């Protein structure tokens, strides 16, 4: 394993665990931004430049900020001393561990074990653009429609209801 | 002369054994050159800005340290370094400490993709412009970190204003550069500059000299001023309302870092504006091409900085609602129309007809939008009420 | 160099962490964050399979992740808007207390 990968992987996993364990919600959001940035680094390490930068732009620049805003807007009068985990936390942790165990065993017994990179692979922006405009044109249009709908929907849901006169 | 810095770097790199070591040295030299040049430019700009603003406001500006006050940045730097670093007791120590670093590192990274001369881009990414905007996203997070961790109502208000403003103006910023990317057919900064090389007679092929490029350039500069919290968009630090916004609780060297980050961000945005619209390091006239390319780049950069200083000295600060209305009701529609115009420009055959069609496409909506927005204000004659 | 299964293990770990968070945390926003993490873990798999696959020219993995990022952004916006509107109604973002549909 290369040193870059190990560092990025440790950064990503540690910050992801921090997101799930920290008490302070804003700290969670900041740790989440680190996770996203670490994943972007791993994408870059895999030669997926465009996706890595898009990940940074969308997740760190937009989703993390959205989450921060949502946290500040919903900071309630809840008692802060309560545990951050819900009552049935043990079951949840159990399920997560079982899922990881299953996924790990499957991976370690699959053909992926020890598979190496088959030479150089690159995805230039021009190639991606061409694919998006030819083979994936319908999904692209649908995604555009979905984003518009989501934009309008989010605004309408979050809009404060007009006070009745 | 043109390649003197490139040759110097090649010579230095060749002193080391080939392989990984050379790559490392090459990267280190690029980084050191970037940080050195722009930190120096930052020092120069602070003093020039204060002198320029002084002149606009009919006073001298700093003139005590050194001849004409030119050593003022040294004094400022020493002062910032020796000042006590105060951190509020209730502040979130770790986040408070990290915020200035999270601001400064990405803005320097963003500079790396801007070509500053022929063969003088630190890195030439295939998706360079996307990289620029992607690392720029981290500045919003840093502003929030600074405002939130200070545990100060004014800080948080300033940070919220700053983030709202940055998100709103990022949309026209990216949309206006998208027109250029569409025409150039590339996201690489180096390729975009190369597309603007060449001259028709005396006139260079810069994108700013087309109807959509001109409109895009104006939109880009307004949005860039808002992104880097420059006046007249400096509400986040509006000292008359919220003292200094998100960096009230910063003192000493951390405050200096914020200041540095803000200026470097301004340089980066101006550098991108030059790359996208003003032909990068290309000379404006064919008979001036003997002047080295980096001289042109930094000349253009200083000219844009001068424009920013001039605007700061001239325009009053906007109100929050005016700021948002301007972004969403004027900048965004204009940027979208500009994108459409760029498409029309691409598909009409060259000639006078193309010019007239595209100029009308940009200018018509501009007049219509301006009229509508202005008339909906129902402005009355201003009445002054004096204190008795 | 790094073999494929290390990426897959990393992705599985991230997925499990996200799943654990989504199942156990009280705050609705962190539950949404857990779901985002699981989506990201899936994206990592797509990129890894694209890079190690036999036919990287097809760009299927890359294009899928681009769409996934776009859809996830839309999902986050709508999800957070829902949480804010629930918060306005119930004055809490705690998933344990939002149980008025419980029989």
Coordinates of C-alpha atoms in Angstrom, one line a residue, chain A residues 23 28 61 69-70 78 90-91 95 103 115 129 132 134-135 140 151:
Chain A
X23 CA -21.2 15.6 21.0
X28 CA -19.4 17.0 13.7
X61 CA -18.4 23.9 -0.5
X69 CA -26.7 26.2 8.5
X70 CA -29.3 23.5 9.4
X78 CA -33.0 20.4 24.2
X90 CA -26.7 -1.1 20.9
X91 CA -28.8 -2.7 18.2
X95 CA -26.0 -4.0 12.8
X103 CA -18.6 -6.7 3.4
X115 CA -5.7 -7.0 -7.7
X129 CA -17.9 15.8 -21.4
X132 CA -22.2 13.1 -20.9
X134 CA -23.7 11.5 -26.1
X135 CA -24.2 8.3 -24.3
X140 CA -28.0 14.4 -17.7
X151 CA -34.2 23.5 -5.5

